[in-house]
Short mmCIF file of C-alpha atoms in Angstrom, two decimals:
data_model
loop_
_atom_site.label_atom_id
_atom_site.label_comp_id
_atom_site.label_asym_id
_atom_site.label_seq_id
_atom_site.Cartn_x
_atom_site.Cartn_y
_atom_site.Cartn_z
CA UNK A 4 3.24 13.89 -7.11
CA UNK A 5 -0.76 12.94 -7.19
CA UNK A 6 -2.10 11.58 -4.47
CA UNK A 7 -5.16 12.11 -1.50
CA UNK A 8 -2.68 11.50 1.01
CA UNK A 9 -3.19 14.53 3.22
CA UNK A 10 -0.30 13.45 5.82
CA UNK A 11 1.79 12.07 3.06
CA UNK A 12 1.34 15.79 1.17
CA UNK A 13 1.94 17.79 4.40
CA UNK A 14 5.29 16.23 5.26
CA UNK A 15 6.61 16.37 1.33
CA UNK A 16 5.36 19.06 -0.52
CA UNK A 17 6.12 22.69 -0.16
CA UNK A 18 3.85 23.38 -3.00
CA UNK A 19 0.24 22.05 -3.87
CA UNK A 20 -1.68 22.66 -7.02
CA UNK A 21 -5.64 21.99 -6.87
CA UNK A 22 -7.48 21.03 -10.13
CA UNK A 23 -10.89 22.14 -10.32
CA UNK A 24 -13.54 23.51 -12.44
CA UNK A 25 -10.92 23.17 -15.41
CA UNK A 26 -8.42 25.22 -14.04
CA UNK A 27 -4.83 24.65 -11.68
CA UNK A 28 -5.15 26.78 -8.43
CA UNK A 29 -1.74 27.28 -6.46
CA UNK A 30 -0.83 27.20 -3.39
CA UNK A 31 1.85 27.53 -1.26
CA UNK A 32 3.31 24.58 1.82
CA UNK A 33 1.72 21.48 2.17
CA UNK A 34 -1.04 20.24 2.92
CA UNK A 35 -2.18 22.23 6.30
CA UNK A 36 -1.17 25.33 4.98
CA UNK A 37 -3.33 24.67 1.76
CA UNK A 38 -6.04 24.15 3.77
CA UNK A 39 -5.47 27.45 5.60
CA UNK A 40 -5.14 29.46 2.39
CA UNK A 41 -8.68 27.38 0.90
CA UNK A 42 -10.41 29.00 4.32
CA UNK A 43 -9.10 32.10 3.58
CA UNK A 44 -10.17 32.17 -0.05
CA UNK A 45 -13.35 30.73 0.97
CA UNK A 46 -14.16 33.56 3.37
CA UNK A 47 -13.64 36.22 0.58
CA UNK A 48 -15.33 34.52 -1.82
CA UNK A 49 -19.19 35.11 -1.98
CA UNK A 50 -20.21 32.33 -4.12
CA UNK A 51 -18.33 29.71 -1.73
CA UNK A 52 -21.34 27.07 -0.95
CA UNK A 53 -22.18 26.86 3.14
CA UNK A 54 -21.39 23.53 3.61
CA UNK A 55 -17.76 23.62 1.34
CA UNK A 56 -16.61 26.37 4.10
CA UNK A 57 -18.00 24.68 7.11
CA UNK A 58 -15.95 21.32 6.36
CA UNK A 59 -13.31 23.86 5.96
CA UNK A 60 -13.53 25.57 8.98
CA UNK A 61 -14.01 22.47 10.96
CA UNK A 62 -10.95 20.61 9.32
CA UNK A 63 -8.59 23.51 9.94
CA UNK A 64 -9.81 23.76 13.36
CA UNK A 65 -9.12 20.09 13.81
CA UNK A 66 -5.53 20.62 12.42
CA UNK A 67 -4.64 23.53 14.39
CA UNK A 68 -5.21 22.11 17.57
CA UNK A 69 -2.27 20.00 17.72
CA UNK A 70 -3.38 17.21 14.78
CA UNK A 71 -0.09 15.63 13.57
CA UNK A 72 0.11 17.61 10.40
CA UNK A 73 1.73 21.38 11.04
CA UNK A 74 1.21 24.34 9.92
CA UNK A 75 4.38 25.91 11.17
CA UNK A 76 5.70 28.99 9.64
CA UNK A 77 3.74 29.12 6.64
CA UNK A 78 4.40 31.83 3.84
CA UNK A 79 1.25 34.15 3.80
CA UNK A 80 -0.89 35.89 6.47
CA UNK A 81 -2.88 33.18 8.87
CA UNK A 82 -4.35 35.63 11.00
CA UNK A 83 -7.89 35.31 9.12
CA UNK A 84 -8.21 32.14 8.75
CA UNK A 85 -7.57 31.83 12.66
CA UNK A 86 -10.78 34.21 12.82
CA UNK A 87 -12.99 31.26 11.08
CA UNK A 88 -11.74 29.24 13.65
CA UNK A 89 -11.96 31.06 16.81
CA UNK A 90 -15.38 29.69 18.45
CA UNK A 91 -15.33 26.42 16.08
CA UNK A 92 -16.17 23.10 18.75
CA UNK A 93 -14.21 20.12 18.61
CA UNK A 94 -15.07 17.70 16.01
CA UNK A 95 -17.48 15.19 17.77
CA UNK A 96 -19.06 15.43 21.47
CA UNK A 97 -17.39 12.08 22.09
CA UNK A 98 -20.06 11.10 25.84
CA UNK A 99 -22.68 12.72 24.04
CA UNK A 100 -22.16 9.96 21.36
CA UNK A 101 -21.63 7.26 23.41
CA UNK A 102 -24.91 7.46 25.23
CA UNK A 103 -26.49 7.33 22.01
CA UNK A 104 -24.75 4.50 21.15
CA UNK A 105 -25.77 2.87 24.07
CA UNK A 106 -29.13 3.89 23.61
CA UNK A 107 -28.93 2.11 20.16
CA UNK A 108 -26.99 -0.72 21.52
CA UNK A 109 -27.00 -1.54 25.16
CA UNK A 110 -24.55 -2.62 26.92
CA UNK A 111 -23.15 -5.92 24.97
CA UNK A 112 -21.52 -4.69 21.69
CA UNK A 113 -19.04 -7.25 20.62
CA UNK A 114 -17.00 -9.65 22.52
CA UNK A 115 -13.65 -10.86 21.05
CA UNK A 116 -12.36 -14.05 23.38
CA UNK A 117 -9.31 -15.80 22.79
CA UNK A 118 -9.60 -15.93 19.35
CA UNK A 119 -6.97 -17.72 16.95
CA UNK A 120 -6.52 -18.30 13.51
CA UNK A 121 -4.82 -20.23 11.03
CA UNK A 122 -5.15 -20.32 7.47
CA UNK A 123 -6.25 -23.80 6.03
CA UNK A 124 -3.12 -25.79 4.37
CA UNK A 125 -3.06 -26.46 1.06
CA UNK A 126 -0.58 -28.20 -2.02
CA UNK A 127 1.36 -25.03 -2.80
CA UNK A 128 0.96 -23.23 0.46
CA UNK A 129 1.42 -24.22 3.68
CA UNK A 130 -1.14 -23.26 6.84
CA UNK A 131 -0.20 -19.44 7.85
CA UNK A 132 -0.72 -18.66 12.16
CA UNK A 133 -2.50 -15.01 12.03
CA UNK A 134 -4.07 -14.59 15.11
CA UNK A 135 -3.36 -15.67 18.22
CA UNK A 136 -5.45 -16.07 21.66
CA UNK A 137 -6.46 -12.51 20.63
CA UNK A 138 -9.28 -10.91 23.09
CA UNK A 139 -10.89 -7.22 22.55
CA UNK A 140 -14.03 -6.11 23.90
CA UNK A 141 -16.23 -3.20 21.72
CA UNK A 142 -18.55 -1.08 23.92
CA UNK A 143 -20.99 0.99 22.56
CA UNK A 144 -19.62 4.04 20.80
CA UNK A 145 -16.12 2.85 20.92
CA UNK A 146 -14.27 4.30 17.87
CA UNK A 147 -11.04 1.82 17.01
CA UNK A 148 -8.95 1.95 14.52
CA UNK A 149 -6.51 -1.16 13.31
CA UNK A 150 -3.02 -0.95 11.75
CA UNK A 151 -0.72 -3.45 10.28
CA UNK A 152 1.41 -4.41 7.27
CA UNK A 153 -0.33 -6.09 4.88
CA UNK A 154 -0.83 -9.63 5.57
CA UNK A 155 -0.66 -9.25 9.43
CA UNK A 156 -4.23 -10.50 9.45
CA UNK A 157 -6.13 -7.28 9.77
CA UNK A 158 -8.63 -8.34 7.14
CA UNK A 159 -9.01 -11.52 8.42
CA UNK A 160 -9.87 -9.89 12.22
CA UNK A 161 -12.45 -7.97 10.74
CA UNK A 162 -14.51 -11.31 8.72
CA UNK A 163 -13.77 -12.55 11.61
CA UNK A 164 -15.93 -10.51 13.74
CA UNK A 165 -18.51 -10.20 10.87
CA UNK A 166 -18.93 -14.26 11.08
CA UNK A 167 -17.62 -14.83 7.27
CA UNK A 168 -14.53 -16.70 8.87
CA UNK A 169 -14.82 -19.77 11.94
CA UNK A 170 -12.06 -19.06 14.19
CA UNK A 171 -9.82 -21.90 14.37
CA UNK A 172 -10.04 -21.46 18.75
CA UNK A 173 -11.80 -19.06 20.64
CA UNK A 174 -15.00 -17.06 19.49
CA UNK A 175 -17.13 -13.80 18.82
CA UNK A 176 -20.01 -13.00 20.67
CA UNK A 177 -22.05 -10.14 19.82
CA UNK A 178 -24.63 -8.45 21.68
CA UNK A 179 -28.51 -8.95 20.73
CA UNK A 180 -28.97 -6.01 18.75
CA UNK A 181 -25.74 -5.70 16.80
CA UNK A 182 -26.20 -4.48 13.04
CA UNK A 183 -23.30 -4.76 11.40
CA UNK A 184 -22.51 -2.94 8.30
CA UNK A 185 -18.85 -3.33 6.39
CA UNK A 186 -17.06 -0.79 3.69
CA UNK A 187 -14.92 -3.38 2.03
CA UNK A 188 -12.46 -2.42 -0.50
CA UNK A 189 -14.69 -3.93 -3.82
CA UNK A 190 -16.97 -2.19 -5.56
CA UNK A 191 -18.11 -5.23 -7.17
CA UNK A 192 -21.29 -5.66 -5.18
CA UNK A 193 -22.17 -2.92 -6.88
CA UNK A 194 -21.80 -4.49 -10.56
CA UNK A 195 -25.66 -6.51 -9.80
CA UNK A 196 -27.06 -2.91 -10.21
CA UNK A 197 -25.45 -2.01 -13.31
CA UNK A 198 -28.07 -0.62 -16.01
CA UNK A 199 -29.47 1.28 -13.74
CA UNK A 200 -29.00 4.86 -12.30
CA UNK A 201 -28.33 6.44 -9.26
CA UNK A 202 -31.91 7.54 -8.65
CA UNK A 203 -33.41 4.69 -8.98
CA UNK A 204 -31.41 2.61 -6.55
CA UNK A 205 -31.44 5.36 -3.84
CA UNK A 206 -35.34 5.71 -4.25
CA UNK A 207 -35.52 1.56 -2.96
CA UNK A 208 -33.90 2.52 -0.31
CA UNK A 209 -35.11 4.32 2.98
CA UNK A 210 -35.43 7.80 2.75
CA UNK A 211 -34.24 9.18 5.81
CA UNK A 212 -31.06 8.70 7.50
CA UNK A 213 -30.51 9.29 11.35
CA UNK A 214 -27.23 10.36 12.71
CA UNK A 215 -26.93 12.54 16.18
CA UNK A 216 -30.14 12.52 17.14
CA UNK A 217 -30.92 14.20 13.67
CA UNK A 218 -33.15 12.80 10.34
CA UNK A 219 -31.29 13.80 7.19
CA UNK A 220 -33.28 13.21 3.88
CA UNK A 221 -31.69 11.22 1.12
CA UNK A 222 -31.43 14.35 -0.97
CA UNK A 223 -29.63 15.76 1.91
CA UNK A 224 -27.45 12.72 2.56
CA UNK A 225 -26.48 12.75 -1.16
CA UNK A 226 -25.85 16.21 -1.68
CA UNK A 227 -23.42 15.88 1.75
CA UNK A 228 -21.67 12.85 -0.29
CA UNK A 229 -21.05 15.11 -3.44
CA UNK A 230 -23.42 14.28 -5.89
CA UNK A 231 -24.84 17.05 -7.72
CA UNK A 232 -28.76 16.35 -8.95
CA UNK A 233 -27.41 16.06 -12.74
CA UNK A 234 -25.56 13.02 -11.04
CA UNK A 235 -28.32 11.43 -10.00
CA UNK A 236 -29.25 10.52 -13.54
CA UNK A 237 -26.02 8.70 -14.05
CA UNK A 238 -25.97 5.18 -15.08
CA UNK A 239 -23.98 3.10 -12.42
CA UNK A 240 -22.26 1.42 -14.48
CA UNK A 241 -20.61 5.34 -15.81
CA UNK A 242 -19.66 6.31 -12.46
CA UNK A 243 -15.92 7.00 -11.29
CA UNK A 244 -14.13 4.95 -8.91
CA UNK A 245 -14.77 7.53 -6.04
CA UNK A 246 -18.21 8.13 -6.88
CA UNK A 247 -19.17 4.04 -6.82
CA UNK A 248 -16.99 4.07 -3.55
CA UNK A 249 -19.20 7.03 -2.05
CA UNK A 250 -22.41 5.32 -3.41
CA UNK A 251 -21.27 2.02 -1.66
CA UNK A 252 -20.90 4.03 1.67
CA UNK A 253 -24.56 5.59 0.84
CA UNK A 254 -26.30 2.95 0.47
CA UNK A 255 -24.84 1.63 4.03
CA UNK A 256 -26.37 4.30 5.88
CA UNK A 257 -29.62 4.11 4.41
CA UNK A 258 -29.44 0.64 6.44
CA UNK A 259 -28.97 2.18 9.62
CA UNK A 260 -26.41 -0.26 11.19
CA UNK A 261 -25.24 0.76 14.48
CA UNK A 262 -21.80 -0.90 13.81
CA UNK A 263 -19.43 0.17 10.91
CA UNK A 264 -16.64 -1.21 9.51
CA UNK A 265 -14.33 0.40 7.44
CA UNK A 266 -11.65 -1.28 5.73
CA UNK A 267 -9.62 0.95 3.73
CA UNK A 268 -12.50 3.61 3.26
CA UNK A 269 -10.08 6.18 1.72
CA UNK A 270 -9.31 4.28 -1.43
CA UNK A 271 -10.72 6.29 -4.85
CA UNK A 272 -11.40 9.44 -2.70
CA UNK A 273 -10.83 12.95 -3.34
CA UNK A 274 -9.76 15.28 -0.34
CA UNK A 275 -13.17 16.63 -0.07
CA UNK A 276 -15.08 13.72 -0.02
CA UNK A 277 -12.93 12.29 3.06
CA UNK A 278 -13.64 15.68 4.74
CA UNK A 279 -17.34 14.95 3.56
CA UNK A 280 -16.69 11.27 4.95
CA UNK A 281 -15.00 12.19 8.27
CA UNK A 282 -18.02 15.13 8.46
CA UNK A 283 -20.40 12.46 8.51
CA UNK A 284 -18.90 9.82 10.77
CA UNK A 285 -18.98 12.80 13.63
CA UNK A 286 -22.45 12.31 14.04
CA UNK A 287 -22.57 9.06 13.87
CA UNK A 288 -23.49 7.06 17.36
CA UNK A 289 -22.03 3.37 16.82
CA UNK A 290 -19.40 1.80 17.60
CA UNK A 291 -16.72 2.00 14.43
CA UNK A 292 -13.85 0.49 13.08
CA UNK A 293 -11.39 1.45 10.91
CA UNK A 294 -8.68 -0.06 8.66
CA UNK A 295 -6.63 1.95 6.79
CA UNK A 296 -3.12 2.95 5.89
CA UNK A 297 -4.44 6.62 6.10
CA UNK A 298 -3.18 7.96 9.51
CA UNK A 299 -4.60 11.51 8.53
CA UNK A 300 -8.05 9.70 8.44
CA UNK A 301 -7.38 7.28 11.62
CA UNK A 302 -6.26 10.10 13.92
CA UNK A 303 -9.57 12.04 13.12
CA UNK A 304 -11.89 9.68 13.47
CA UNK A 305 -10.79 7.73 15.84
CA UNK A 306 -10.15 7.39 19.55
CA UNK A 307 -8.25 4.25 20.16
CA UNK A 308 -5.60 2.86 18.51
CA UNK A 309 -4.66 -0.87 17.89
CA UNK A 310 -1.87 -2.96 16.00
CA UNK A 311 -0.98 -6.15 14.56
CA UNK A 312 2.61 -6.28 14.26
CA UNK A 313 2.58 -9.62 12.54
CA UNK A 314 2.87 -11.92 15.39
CA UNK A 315 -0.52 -13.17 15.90
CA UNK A 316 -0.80 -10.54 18.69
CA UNK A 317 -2.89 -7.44 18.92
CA UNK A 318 -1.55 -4.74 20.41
CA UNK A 319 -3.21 -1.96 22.12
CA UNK A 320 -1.13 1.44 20.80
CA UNK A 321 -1.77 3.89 23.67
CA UNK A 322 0.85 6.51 22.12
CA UNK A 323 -0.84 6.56 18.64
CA UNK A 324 -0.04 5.58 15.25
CA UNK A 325 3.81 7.03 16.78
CA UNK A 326 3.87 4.17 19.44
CA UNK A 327 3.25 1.56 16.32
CA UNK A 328 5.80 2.98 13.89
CA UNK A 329 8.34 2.71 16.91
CA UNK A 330 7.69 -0.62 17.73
CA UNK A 331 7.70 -1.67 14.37
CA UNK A 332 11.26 0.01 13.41
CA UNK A 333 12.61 -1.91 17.24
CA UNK A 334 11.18 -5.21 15.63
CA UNK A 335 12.53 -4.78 12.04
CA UNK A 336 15.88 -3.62 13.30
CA UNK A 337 16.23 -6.44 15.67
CA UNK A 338 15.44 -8.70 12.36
CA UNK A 339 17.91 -7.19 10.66
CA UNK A 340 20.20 -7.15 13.28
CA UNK A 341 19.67 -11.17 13.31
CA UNK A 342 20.05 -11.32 9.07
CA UNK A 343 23.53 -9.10 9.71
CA UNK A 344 24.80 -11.80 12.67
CA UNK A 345 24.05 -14.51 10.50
CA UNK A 346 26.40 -12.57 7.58
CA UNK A 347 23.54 -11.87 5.39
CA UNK A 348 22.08 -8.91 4.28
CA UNK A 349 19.59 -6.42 5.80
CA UNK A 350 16.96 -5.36 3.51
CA UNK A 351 17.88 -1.71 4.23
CA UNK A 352 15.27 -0.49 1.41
CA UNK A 353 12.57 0.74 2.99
CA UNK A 354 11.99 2.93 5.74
CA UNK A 355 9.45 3.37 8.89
CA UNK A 356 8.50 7.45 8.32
CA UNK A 357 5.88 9.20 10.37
CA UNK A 358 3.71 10.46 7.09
CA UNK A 359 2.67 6.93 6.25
CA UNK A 360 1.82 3.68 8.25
CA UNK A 361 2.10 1.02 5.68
CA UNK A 362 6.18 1.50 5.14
CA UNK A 363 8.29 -1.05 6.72
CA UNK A 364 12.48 -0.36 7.31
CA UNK A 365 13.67 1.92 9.98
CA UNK A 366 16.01 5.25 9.27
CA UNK A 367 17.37 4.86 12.60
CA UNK A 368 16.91 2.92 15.76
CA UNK A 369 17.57 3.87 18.87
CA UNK A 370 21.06 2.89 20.77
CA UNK A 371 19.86 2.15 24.38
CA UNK A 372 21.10 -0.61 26.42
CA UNK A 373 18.81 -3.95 26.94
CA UNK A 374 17.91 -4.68 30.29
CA UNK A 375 19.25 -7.73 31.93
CA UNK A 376 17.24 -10.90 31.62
CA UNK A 377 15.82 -11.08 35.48
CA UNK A 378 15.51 -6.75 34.39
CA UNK A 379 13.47 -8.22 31.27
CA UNK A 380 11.22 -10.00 33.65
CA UNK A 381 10.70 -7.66 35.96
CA UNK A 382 9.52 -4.97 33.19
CA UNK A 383 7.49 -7.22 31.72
CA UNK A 384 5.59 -8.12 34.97
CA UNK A 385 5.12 -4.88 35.13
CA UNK A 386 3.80 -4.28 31.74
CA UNK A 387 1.37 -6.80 31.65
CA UNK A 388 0.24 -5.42 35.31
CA UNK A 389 -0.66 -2.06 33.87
CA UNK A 390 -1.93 -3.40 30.70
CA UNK A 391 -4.96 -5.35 32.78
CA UNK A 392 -5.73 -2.03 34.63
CA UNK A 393 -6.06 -0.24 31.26
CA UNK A 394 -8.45 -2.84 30.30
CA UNK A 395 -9.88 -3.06 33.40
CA UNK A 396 -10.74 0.89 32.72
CA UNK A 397 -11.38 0.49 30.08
CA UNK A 398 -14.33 -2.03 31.25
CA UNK A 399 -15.39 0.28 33.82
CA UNK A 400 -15.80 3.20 31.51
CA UNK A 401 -18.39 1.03 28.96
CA UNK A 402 -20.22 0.59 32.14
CA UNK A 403 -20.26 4.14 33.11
CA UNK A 404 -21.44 5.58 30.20
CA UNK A 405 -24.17 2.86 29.86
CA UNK A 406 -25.02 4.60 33.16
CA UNK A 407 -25.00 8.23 32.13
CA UNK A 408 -27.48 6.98 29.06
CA UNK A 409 -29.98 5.43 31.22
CA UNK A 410 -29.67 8.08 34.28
CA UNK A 411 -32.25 10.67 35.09
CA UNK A 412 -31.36 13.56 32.78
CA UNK A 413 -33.22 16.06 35.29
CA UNK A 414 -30.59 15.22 38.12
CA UNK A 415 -27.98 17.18 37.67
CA UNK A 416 -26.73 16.30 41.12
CA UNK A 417 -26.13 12.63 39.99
CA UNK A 418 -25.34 13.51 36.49
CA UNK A 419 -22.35 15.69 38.25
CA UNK A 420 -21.15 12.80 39.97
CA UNK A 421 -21.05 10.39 37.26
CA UNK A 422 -19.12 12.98 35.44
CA UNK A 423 -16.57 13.57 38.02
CA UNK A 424 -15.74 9.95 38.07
CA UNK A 425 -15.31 9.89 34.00
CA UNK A 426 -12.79 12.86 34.49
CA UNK A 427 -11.16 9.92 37.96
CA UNK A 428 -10.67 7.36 35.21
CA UNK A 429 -9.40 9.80 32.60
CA UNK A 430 -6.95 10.84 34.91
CA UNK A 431 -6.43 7.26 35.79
CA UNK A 432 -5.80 6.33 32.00
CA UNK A 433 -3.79 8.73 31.42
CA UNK A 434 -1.35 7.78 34.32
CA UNK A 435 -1.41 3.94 33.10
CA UNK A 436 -1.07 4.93 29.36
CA UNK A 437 2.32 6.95 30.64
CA UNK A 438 3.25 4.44 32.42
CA UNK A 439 2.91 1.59 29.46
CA UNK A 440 4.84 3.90 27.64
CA UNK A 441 7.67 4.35 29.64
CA UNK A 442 8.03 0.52 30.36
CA UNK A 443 7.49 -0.09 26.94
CA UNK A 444 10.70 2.13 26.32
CA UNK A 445 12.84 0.37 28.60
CA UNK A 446 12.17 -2.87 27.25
CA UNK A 447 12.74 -1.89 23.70
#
């Protein structure tokens, strides 16, 4: 099995071979226990580059802590690689981010208001409902990510926002200094540079980059991306599919948007370059999006979670990409519990599994009995109540950290204030989020 899958590879595979430097190096579990046995192998190795073992070390810490991918009972020694992680800090301050965000891009980001969408009719195909009365507000520094199956209108949402698309009700509003910058899933814009070479289009570019508060040269930016300086002389045209993919995300940078969009950013990638990627996006203080069927790469960059299921509706996933596979194998198997009542067939070929978020069918769905219709009701009375105090939260938090960025930084008295009341509405969302959870459960 080939792929950069790192979820995918740390449910399957109890063995992984890397190719490198012309040679097969084995190792032993999956995925998370290959990356334990790299850090271990790095440390003993005295010719490992700095910046190799530091993604390392920070990517094993990040899967140790409790990321979805295990590293339970692995088959060699762990206890030094546990050393390299021992004083390692989580993966991005995310406050410390957000005031620079707001710094960058006050307190108006982008404004999604009863937005709908249909697509226009015509001879062979008829008009297709996407969206519907969808609303989402983006603060400043608010990392999202968006699943969906294919053709639930994920895409669409994101030209939408970018202004490519006119919504057929509803609108977009963004704030006044909004740069937006999109990762498609072409290369082809990169075709109009063809004949020449990689140093050449970098060097009409600007030539510092500023992430975290902290200038990064272009030879620094590039070497962090993987190319080597033989690279540089590398026609375009001559380049891999990851390598045009990484130069695509270069050159966005260089542009210094303060709002990214990724949509599928992992396609053509090696392992290292996502942890190069994800490295990257750590320090970076805008407000991000990301599409992708990668749930490895949407669980580490990314702090909130949204779906659309298919129904026009987005859905804010409190529980995760876990909440979303759930929901999805409760709507398939009530479809196919409809196809079965009407004597057809289910389409029992494909299955929802918690590696992957793009797979469809259910293994199993749970047995529990359906509330009563006034029951129904009641729940989802409920349901909607706490989902307008999440976003009400949700609303209060943008505003509080647009008031940490702009406060006195020599108070500490007030500064220890406002952070007491960010811990209040952590609390507060936490209790909510449980809450949605457990009424979500009971409606089924």
């Amino acid at each position: 099995m080939v792929t950069h899958d790192r979820w995918f590879l740390d449910e399957v595979c109890t063995d992984t071979w890397e190719v490198h430097d012309g040679i097969i190096e084995p190792f032993e579990g999956g995925y998370a226990a290959y990356i334990l046995q790299r850090a271990e192998r790095d440390r003993s190795s005295a010719a490992t580059e700095t910046r190799r073992r530091n993604l390392m070390r920070k990517e094993l810490a990040w899967l140790r802590r409790g990321a979805p991918a295990r590293t339970a009972k692995p088959k060699f020694r762990i206890d030094a690689a546990e050393e390299l992680i021992a004083n390692e800090p989580e993966p991005r301050n995310r406050l410390e981010l957000q005031k620079l965000a707001t710094t960058r891009l006050g307190k108006d980001v982008i404004d999604v208001e009863h937005l709908s969408y249909s697509t226009p009719a015509s001879e062979d195909r008829p008009s297709q409902h996407l969206l519907n009365d969808v609303t989402w507000r983006l603060g400043p520094g608010d990392r999202f990510g968006l699943v969906g199956v294919n053709g639930a209108g994920k895409t669409t949402l994101l030209r939408l926002i970018e202004g490519l698309l006119t919504p057929s009700s509803g609108r977009v509003k963004l704030g006044k200094t909004v740069k937006i910058a999109t990762l498609s899933q072409e290369v082809k814009e990169l075709e109009e540079f063809y004949g020449e070479r990689i140093f050449t289009l970098i060097a009409r570019e600007k030539t510092t980059f500023k992430a975290g508060g902290k200038e990064f040269s272009a030879t620094q930016l590039i070497e962090q991306l993987g190319f080597t300086a033989a690279q540089l002389q590398t026609p375009i045209e001559d380049l891999s599919g990851g390598q045009k993919r990484r130069l695509q995300f270069l050159r966005l940078l260089f542009g210094e948007p303060n709002v990214l969009i990724l949509d599928e950013p992992t396609n053509d990638l090696d392992t290292d370059m996502l942890a190069a990627m994800e490295d990257l996006l750590d320090s970076w203080p805008g407000t991000l999006i990301v599409v992708t069927h990668d749930r490895y790469l949407l669980e580490r960059v990314t702090d909130m979670q949204y779906a659309l299921l298919g129904d026009g509706n987005l859905r804010h996933l409190p529980n995760g990409v876990d909440e979303y596979l759930k929901l999805r194998a409760l709507s398939l198997g009530a479809s196919r519990g409809a196809t079965e009542g009407r004597g057809g067939r289910a389409d029992i070929g494909r299955e929802v599994h918690p590696r992957t978020i793009e797979r469809d069918q259910p293994s199993a769905v749970g047995s529990a009995v359906a509330p009563s219709g006034a029951e129904r009701r009641e729940l989802e009375k409920k349901l909607k109540g706490v989902e307008r105090s999440l976003e009400k939260i949700a609303a209060d938090e943008t505003e509080l950290h647009a008031k940490m960025a702009i406060h006195d930084q020599t108070d500490y008295d007030g500064l220890g204030k406002l952070a007491q009341a960010q811990a209040e509405m952590n609390a507060k969302r936490e209790q909510f989020e449980l809450e949605w959870l457990e009424l979500t459960e009971k409606l089924g």
